[in-house]
Short mmCIF file of C-alpha atoms and ligand atoms in Angstrom, two decimals:
data_model
loop_
_atom_site.label_atom_id
_atom_site.label_comp_id
_atom_site.label_asym_id
_atom_site.label_seq_id
_atom_site.Cartn_x
_atom_site.Cartn_y
_atom_site.Cartn_z
CA UNK X 1183 -48.45 79.01 143.22
CA UNK X 1184 -46.03 78.38 140.42
CA UNK X 1185 -45.99 74.27 140.81
CA UNK X 1186 -47.35 74.63 137.32
CA UNK X 1187 -44.82 75.67 135.56
CA UNK X 1188 -42.53 73.46 137.43
CA UNK X 1189 -41.34 70.15 135.66
CA UNK X 1190 -43.33 67.46 137.35
CA UNK X 1191 -41.55 65.89 140.46
CA UNK X 1192 -41.91 64.98 143.99
CA UNK X 1193 -40.85 68.89 144.95
CA UNK X 1194 -39.94 69.03 148.48
CA UNK X 1195 -42.45 71.20 150.43
CA UNK X 1196 -41.19 73.69 152.24
CA UNK X 1197 -43.05 73.43 155.76
CA UNK X 1198 -44.35 75.80 158.86
CA UNK X 1199 -40.70 76.29 160.09
CA UNK X 1200 -38.26 75.60 158.14
CA UNK X 1201 -35.72 78.21 156.94
CA UNK X 1202 -34.92 78.10 153.03
CA UNK X 1203 -31.47 79.23 152.21
CA UNK X 1204 -31.60 80.26 148.28
CA UNK X 1205 -29.30 81.18 146.00
CA UNK X 1206 -31.55 84.00 143.72
CA UNK X 1207 -28.12 83.71 141.20
CA UNK X 1208 -26.61 86.92 139.71
CA UNK X 1209 -29.73 88.73 138.55
CA UNK X 1210 -31.34 87.15 136.02
CA UNK X 1211 -35.04 86.50 136.96
CA UNK X 1212 -33.90 82.86 134.34
CA UNK X 1213 -31.21 81.73 135.94
CA UNK X 1214 -33.04 81.03 139.58
CA UNK X 1215 -33.08 77.01 140.10
CA UNK X 1216 -35.95 74.94 140.33
CA UNK X 1217 -35.80 74.54 143.72
CA UNK X 1218 -35.63 78.72 144.38
CA UNK X 1219 -38.83 78.72 142.11
CA UNK X 1220 -40.32 76.12 144.31
CA UNK X 1221 -39.59 78.01 147.05
CA UNK X 1222 -40.89 81.11 145.85
CA UNK X 1223 -44.08 79.60 145.13
CA UNK X 1224 -44.55 78.28 148.47
CA UNK X 1225 -43.28 80.79 151.46
CA UNK X 1226 -44.80 82.94 154.25
CA UNK X 1227 -42.02 85.42 153.80
CA UNK X 1228 -39.09 86.12 150.97
CA UNK X 1229 -36.00 87.69 153.69
CA UNK X 1230 -33.84 88.78 150.65
CA UNK X 1231 -31.13 91.16 149.83
CA UNK X 1232 -29.74 93.99 147.96
CA UNK X 1233 -28.57 92.09 145.10
CA UNK X 1234 -31.79 90.25 145.32
CA UNK X 1235 -33.97 91.04 142.20
CA UNK X 1236 -37.33 92.98 142.91
CA UNK X 1237 -39.06 90.80 139.23
CA UNK X 1238 -37.84 87.89 141.57
CA UNK X 1239 -39.99 88.41 144.47
CA UNK X 1240 -43.02 88.97 141.73
CA UNK X 1241 -42.47 84.88 142.34
CA UNK X 1242 -44.14 85.24 145.40
CA UNK X 1243 -47.12 87.30 145.61
CA UNK X 1244 -48.41 85.40 148.33
CA UNK X 1245 -45.33 86.42 150.62
CA UNK X 1246 -44.57 89.25 153.12
CA UNK X 1247 -41.78 90.84 151.62
CA UNK X 1248 -38.53 91.59 154.68
CA UNK X 1249 -35.57 93.52 153.12
CA UNK X 1250 -32.54 92.97 154.62
CA UNK X 1251 -29.34 94.37 152.65
CA UNK X 1252 -28.41 97.76 152.73
CA UNK X 1253 -30.21 100.95 151.56
CA UNK X 1254 -29.59 104.88 151.28
CA UNK X 1255 -26.22 104.69 152.14
CA UNK X 1256 -27.22 103.67 155.84
CA UNK X 1257 -24.72 100.20 156.91
CA UNK X 1258 -26.85 96.65 156.83
CA UNK X 1259 -28.79 95.54 159.20
CA UNK X 1260 -26.12 93.75 161.23
CA UNK X 1261 -25.84 90.15 160.56
CA UNK X 1262 -26.80 88.24 164.18
CA UNK X 1263 -29.67 90.74 163.73
CA UNK X 1264 -30.84 89.27 160.85
CA UNK X 1265 -29.79 85.69 161.62
CA UNK X 1266 -31.79 85.80 165.24
CA UNK X 1267 -34.83 87.54 162.67
CA UNK X 1268 -35.43 84.30 160.52
CA UNK X 1269 -34.83 82.27 163.72
CA UNK X 1270 -37.52 83.81 164.98
CA UNK X 1271 -39.39 83.76 161.40
CA UNK X 1272 -38.96 80.09 161.92
CA UNK X 1273 -40.07 79.07 164.81
CA UNK X 1274 -43.30 81.57 165.30
CA UNK X 1275 -44.22 78.97 162.59
CA UNK X 1276 -43.80 80.84 158.87
CA UNK X 1277 -42.04 79.20 155.69
CA UNK X 1278 -39.65 81.13 155.36
CA UNK X 1279 -37.19 81.93 152.32
CA UNK X 1280 -33.95 83.14 152.84
CA UNK X 1281 -32.79 84.67 149.62
CA UNK X 1282 -29.82 85.45 148.48
CA UNK X 1283 -27.71 87.55 145.88
CA UNK X 1284 -26.14 84.66 143.93
CA UNK X 1285 -24.72 81.62 145.45
CA UNK X 1286 -25.18 81.58 149.17
CA UNK X 1287 -22.04 79.62 150.58
CA UNK X 1288 -20.49 81.64 148.30
CA UNK X 1289 -18.96 85.26 150.19
CA UNK X 1290 -22.39 85.54 151.09
CA UNK X 1291 -22.36 84.48 154.52
CA UNK X 1292 -24.55 82.17 154.46
CA UNK X 1293 -22.60 79.50 156.40
CA UNK X 1294 -22.91 82.47 159.59
CA UNK X 1295 -26.66 81.92 159.21
CA UNK X 1296 -27.45 79.13 158.39
CA UNK X 1297 -25.06 77.36 161.42
CA UNK X 1298 -27.47 80.59 163.90
CA UNK X 1299 -30.53 78.36 162.70
CA UNK X 1300 -29.33 75.06 163.27
CA UNK X 1301 -27.23 76.09 166.91
CA UNK X 1302 -31.21 77.24 167.26
CA UNK X 1303 -32.30 74.23 165.88
CA UNK X 1304 -34.56 75.27 163.03
CA UNK X 1305 -34.32 73.10 160.27
CA UNK X 1306 -33.02 74.28 157.28
CA UNK X 1307 -32.86 73.25 153.54
CA UNK X 1308 -29.48 75.08 151.06
CA UNK X 1309 -30.34 76.00 147.39
CA UNK X 1310 -27.17 76.77 145.84
CA UNK X 1311 -27.44 79.25 143.02
CA UNK X 1312 -25.61 80.43 140.64
CA UNK X 1313 -22.72 82.42 141.29
CA UNK X 1314 -21.85 85.80 140.28
CA UNK X 1315 -18.65 85.25 139.49
CA UNK X 1316 -19.18 82.39 137.49
CA UNK X 1317 -22.50 83.27 135.81
CA UNK X 1318 -21.59 87.06 135.54
CA UNK X 1319 -18.71 86.65 133.56
CA UNK X 1320 -20.56 83.56 131.12
CA UNK X 1321 -23.05 86.33 129.92
CA UNK X 1322 -20.21 88.78 129.04
CA UNK X 1323 -18.80 85.68 126.81
CA UNK X 1324 -15.96 85.20 129.36
CA UNK X 1325 -15.47 81.70 129.94
CA UNK X 1326 -13.92 81.15 133.83
CA UNK X 1327 -11.70 78.65 132.51
CA UNK X 1328 -10.94 77.67 129.29
CA UNK X 1329 -8.30 74.75 128.26
CA UNK X 1330 -5.86 77.01 126.49
CA UNK X 1331 -6.02 79.71 128.99
CA UNK X 1332 -6.46 78.58 132.39
CA UNK X 1333 -6.31 75.13 135.00
CA UNK X 1334 -7.14 77.08 137.52
CA UNK X 1335 -9.48 80.08 139.01
CA UNK X 1336 -9.22 81.81 142.30
CA UNK X 1337 -12.07 83.56 144.35
CA UNK X 1338 -11.46 86.45 146.01
CA UNK X 1339 -12.95 89.12 147.68
CA UNK X 1340 -11.50 92.85 147.45
CA UNK X 1341 -13.16 93.06 150.82
CA UNK X 1342 -12.77 91.91 154.72
CA UNK X 1343 -15.05 92.52 157.35
CA UNK X 1344 -13.70 95.56 158.67
CA UNK X 1345 -14.26 96.56 155.06
CA UNK X 1346 -10.53 96.81 153.79
CA UNK X 1347 -8.54 95.15 151.19
CA UNK X 1348 -8.14 91.99 153.01
CA UNK X 1349 -4.78 91.99 154.45
CA UNK X 1350 -5.42 88.45 155.12
CA UNK X 1351 -4.75 87.66 151.47
CA UNK X 1352 -1.37 87.08 150.41
CA UNK X 1353 -1.33 88.91 146.62
CA UNK X 1354 1.98 87.53 146.40
CA UNK X 1355 1.03 84.00 146.50
CA UNK X 1356 -2.13 85.12 144.28
CA UNK X 1357 -0.79 86.60 141.69
CA UNK X 1358 2.74 83.61 141.72
CA UNK X 1359 -0.14 81.59 141.64
CA UNK X 1360 -3.68 81.97 140.10
CA UNK X 1361 -4.08 81.89 136.66
CA UNK X 1362 -7.47 83.34 136.76
CA UNK X 1363 -8.51 85.92 139.35
CA UNK X 1364 -12.43 86.83 139.89
CA UNK X 1365 -12.53 89.31 142.38
CA UNK X 1366 -15.79 89.75 144.22
CA UNK X 1367 -16.78 93.44 145.84
CA UNK X 1368 -13.69 94.78 144.35
CA UNK X 1369 -14.49 98.22 142.96
CA UNK X 1370 -13.73 99.89 145.78
CA UNK X 1371 -9.95 98.57 146.56
CA UNK X 1372 -8.93 98.21 143.05
CA UNK X 1373 -6.21 100.62 143.29
CA UNK X 1374 -4.90 98.40 145.85
CA UNK X 1375 -5.24 95.28 144.11
CA UNK X 1376 -4.20 96.11 140.05
CA UNK X 1377 -1.20 97.18 142.39
CA UNK X 1378 -0.05 94.28 144.53
CA UNK X 1379 -1.17 91.89 141.52
CA UNK X 1380 2.03 94.01 139.47
CA UNK X 1381 4.44 94.25 142.50
CA UNK X 1382 4.24 91.05 142.35
CA UNK X 1383 5.45 89.93 139.28
CA UNK X 1384 2.10 90.58 136.87
CA UNK X 1385 2.34 92.46 133.20
CA UNK X 1386 0.36 95.26 132.68
CA UNK X 1387 -0.67 94.22 129.92
CA UNK X 1388 -3.08 91.73 131.71
CA UNK X 1389 -6.55 91.67 130.05
CA UNK X 1390 -9.53 92.76 133.22
CA UNK X 1391 -12.99 92.32 132.11
CA UNK X 1392 -15.35 94.60 134.74
CA UNK X 1393 -19.15 93.40 134.67
CA UNK X 1394 -21.62 95.79 136.38
CA UNK X 1395 -24.64 94.20 136.90
CA UNK X 1396 -24.46 91.03 135.64
CA UNK X 1397 -26.60 89.29 133.95
CA UNK X 1398 -29.46 92.62 134.48
CA UNK X 1399 -30.70 94.94 132.17
CA UNK X 1400 -27.81 96.80 132.73
CA UNK X 1401 -25.41 94.87 132.16
CA UNK X 1402 -22.11 96.70 131.36
CA UNK X 1403 -18.66 95.26 130.38
CA UNK X 1404 -15.08 97.34 130.75
CA UNK X 1405 -12.16 95.44 128.86
CA UNK X 1406 -9.30 96.96 130.61
CA UNK X 1407 -6.06 95.66 131.54
CA UNK X 1408 -4.39 95.62 134.55
CA UNK X 1409 -1.92 98.92 134.28
CA UNK X 1410 -5.16 100.86 132.77
CA UNK X 1411 -8.16 99.35 135.36
CA UNK X 1412 -7.78 102.37 137.09
CA UNK X 1413 -8.45 104.72 135.25
CA UNK X 1414 -10.70 103.29 132.41
CA UNK X 1415 -13.27 102.36 135.88
CA UNK X 1416 -12.58 106.07 137.35
CA UNK X 1417 -13.39 107.72 133.39
CA UNK X 1418 -16.69 104.88 132.83
CA UNK X 1419 -17.96 106.08 135.77
CA UNK X 1420 -18.93 102.41 136.56
CA UNK X 1421 -20.99 101.37 139.28
CA UNK X 1422 -20.16 98.42 141.78
CA UNK X 1423 -22.28 96.12 142.58
CA UNK X 1424 -19.37 94.54 140.03
CA UNK X 1425 -17.31 91.27 138.99
CA UNK X 1426 -13.30 91.69 138.28
CA UNK X 1427 -12.26 89.02 136.24
CA UNK X 1428 -8.02 88.75 135.67
CA UNK X 1429 -6.27 87.23 132.98
CA UNK X 1430 -6.12 85.53 129.76
CA UNK X 1431 -9.79 84.53 129.33
CA UNK X 1432 -10.74 87.95 129.24
CA UNK X 1433 -9.50 87.70 125.67
CA UNK X 1434 -12.31 85.37 125.10
CA UNK X 1435 -15.06 87.81 124.60
CA UNK X 1436 -14.02 88.85 120.88
CA UNK X 1437 -15.24 85.81 119.97
CA UNK X 1438 -17.77 84.95 123.14
CA UNK X 1439 -19.74 88.22 123.19
CA UNK X 1440 -22.90 86.65 122.38
CA UNK X 1441 -25.06 89.11 123.79
CA UNK X 1442 -23.60 91.41 121.38
CA UNK X 1443 -23.55 88.55 118.43
CA UNK X 1444 -28.00 88.38 119.38
CA UNK X 1445 -27.46 92.16 118.64
CA UNK X 1446 -26.46 91.08 115.20
CA UNK X 1447 -22.78 91.83 115.63
CA UNK X 1448 -19.77 89.89 114.59
CA UNK X 1449 -16.90 88.55 116.68
CA UNK X 1450 -14.04 90.97 116.38
CA UNK X 1451 -11.75 88.07 116.00
CA UNK X 1452 -12.93 84.95 115.66
CA UNK X 1453 -9.41 83.29 117.63
CA UNK X 1454 -8.29 85.80 119.85
CA UNK X 1455 -5.77 83.65 121.50
CA UNK X 1456 -4.57 82.54 118.47
CA UNK X 1457 -4.47 78.81 118.58
CA UNK X 1458 -6.01 78.54 115.78
CA UNK X 1459 -9.07 75.66 115.40
CA UNK X 1460 -9.74 74.81 118.38
CA UNK X 1461 -11.16 72.02 117.28
CA UNK X 1462 -8.22 70.50 115.71
CA UNK X 1463 -5.89 70.90 118.57
CA UNK X 1464 -8.06 68.85 120.84
N1 SAH N 2977 -23.54 85.05 147.16
C1 SAH N 2977 -22.99 85.96 145.69
C2 SAH N 2977 -22.01 87.33 146.45
C3 SAH N 2977 -22.21 88.07 146.89
S1 SAH N 2977 -20.79 89.62 147.82
C4 SAH N 2977 -22.17 85.27 144.58
O1 SAH N 2977 -22.54 84.09 144.56
O2 SAH N 2977 -22.85 85.80 143.81
C5 SAH N 2977 -21.56 90.86 146.36
C6 SAH N 2977 -20.54 90.57 145.45
O3 SAH N 2977 -20.92 90.11 144.29
C7 SAH N 2977 -20.67 91.84 144.85
O4 SAH N 2977 -19.61 92.86 145.16
C8 SAH N 2977 -20.29 92.22 143.18
O5 SAH N 2977 -18.68 92.22 143.53
C9 SAH N 2977 -20.94 90.43 143.40
N2 SAH N 2977 -21.94 90.28 142.90
C10 SAH N 2977 -23.22 90.10 142.67
N3 SAH N 2977 -23.79 90.12 141.79
C11 SAH N 2977 -23.56 90.61 140.55
C12 SAH N 2977 -23.81 91.02 139.28
N4 SAH N 2977 -24.63 91.33 138.98
N5 SAH N 2977 -22.51 91.91 138.53
C13 SAH N 2977 -21.87 91.74 139.30
N6 SAH N 2977 -21.34 91.55 140.36
C14 SAH N 2977 -22.75 90.80 140.92
#
């Protein structure tokens, strides 16, 4: 099906009774991996989540589509039910593609699904994807690491299984030790999260970016600060899915907003960190 557009090479075959657990990337179909594309061309059935763009499924016109995400405010199907559905499909002898937004092993419960499959004797292949916290920020012109800013980055979920701000997270330690903090699923609890970071000593003036539906045509980026994020998000009426980035790397967007440059805008600031010529300090 799609084989003809894959580069030459020996691409793996999705065999009957197998489940391939693939990342679909953050949205833009161009951010699929070739392994994911290869899987889309072979699958009998695609079990996909809410964050997977419909146009990506068009790469699998032959496949049955099974939606496994939230819809219309209803709770998402239980994780166990999804995993067992995958087991059942594989046992029917289907070529099963389990497609998840971003990377299946980054806040995506891919580990749980793969574990259940393997516990049930189902052969699996894992295909990583571009995670929203890296690729989504890149589409906003924010490098998740930048030599003048950070030598580490912390990926955090703003939700735990109970839907609360994760009680298991030590926000004080994160505030103290994390140069740049990338928060998934943080919109609902943005007030608690920004409050906890400031209580732990992060300045209210620290740059924050909120990137919604990153890498899609409806991507929006809000540049704000820890102190003003709650108010600005409320005023902007931005909706999830959103990645929140806390740290000075957000300033790099002033020069690296490549989508704005492609539209003909000029960079707002060629040297937002005030370091002079980057090459000169190499
Ligand atoms: N496995 C996914 C994350 C799943 S958790 C990954 O690696 O990207 C779901 C959260 O991911 C969302 O609440 C949001 O915080 C983030 N997310 C996923 N896709 C996104 C997108 N296109 N734009 C912004 N945030 C996104």
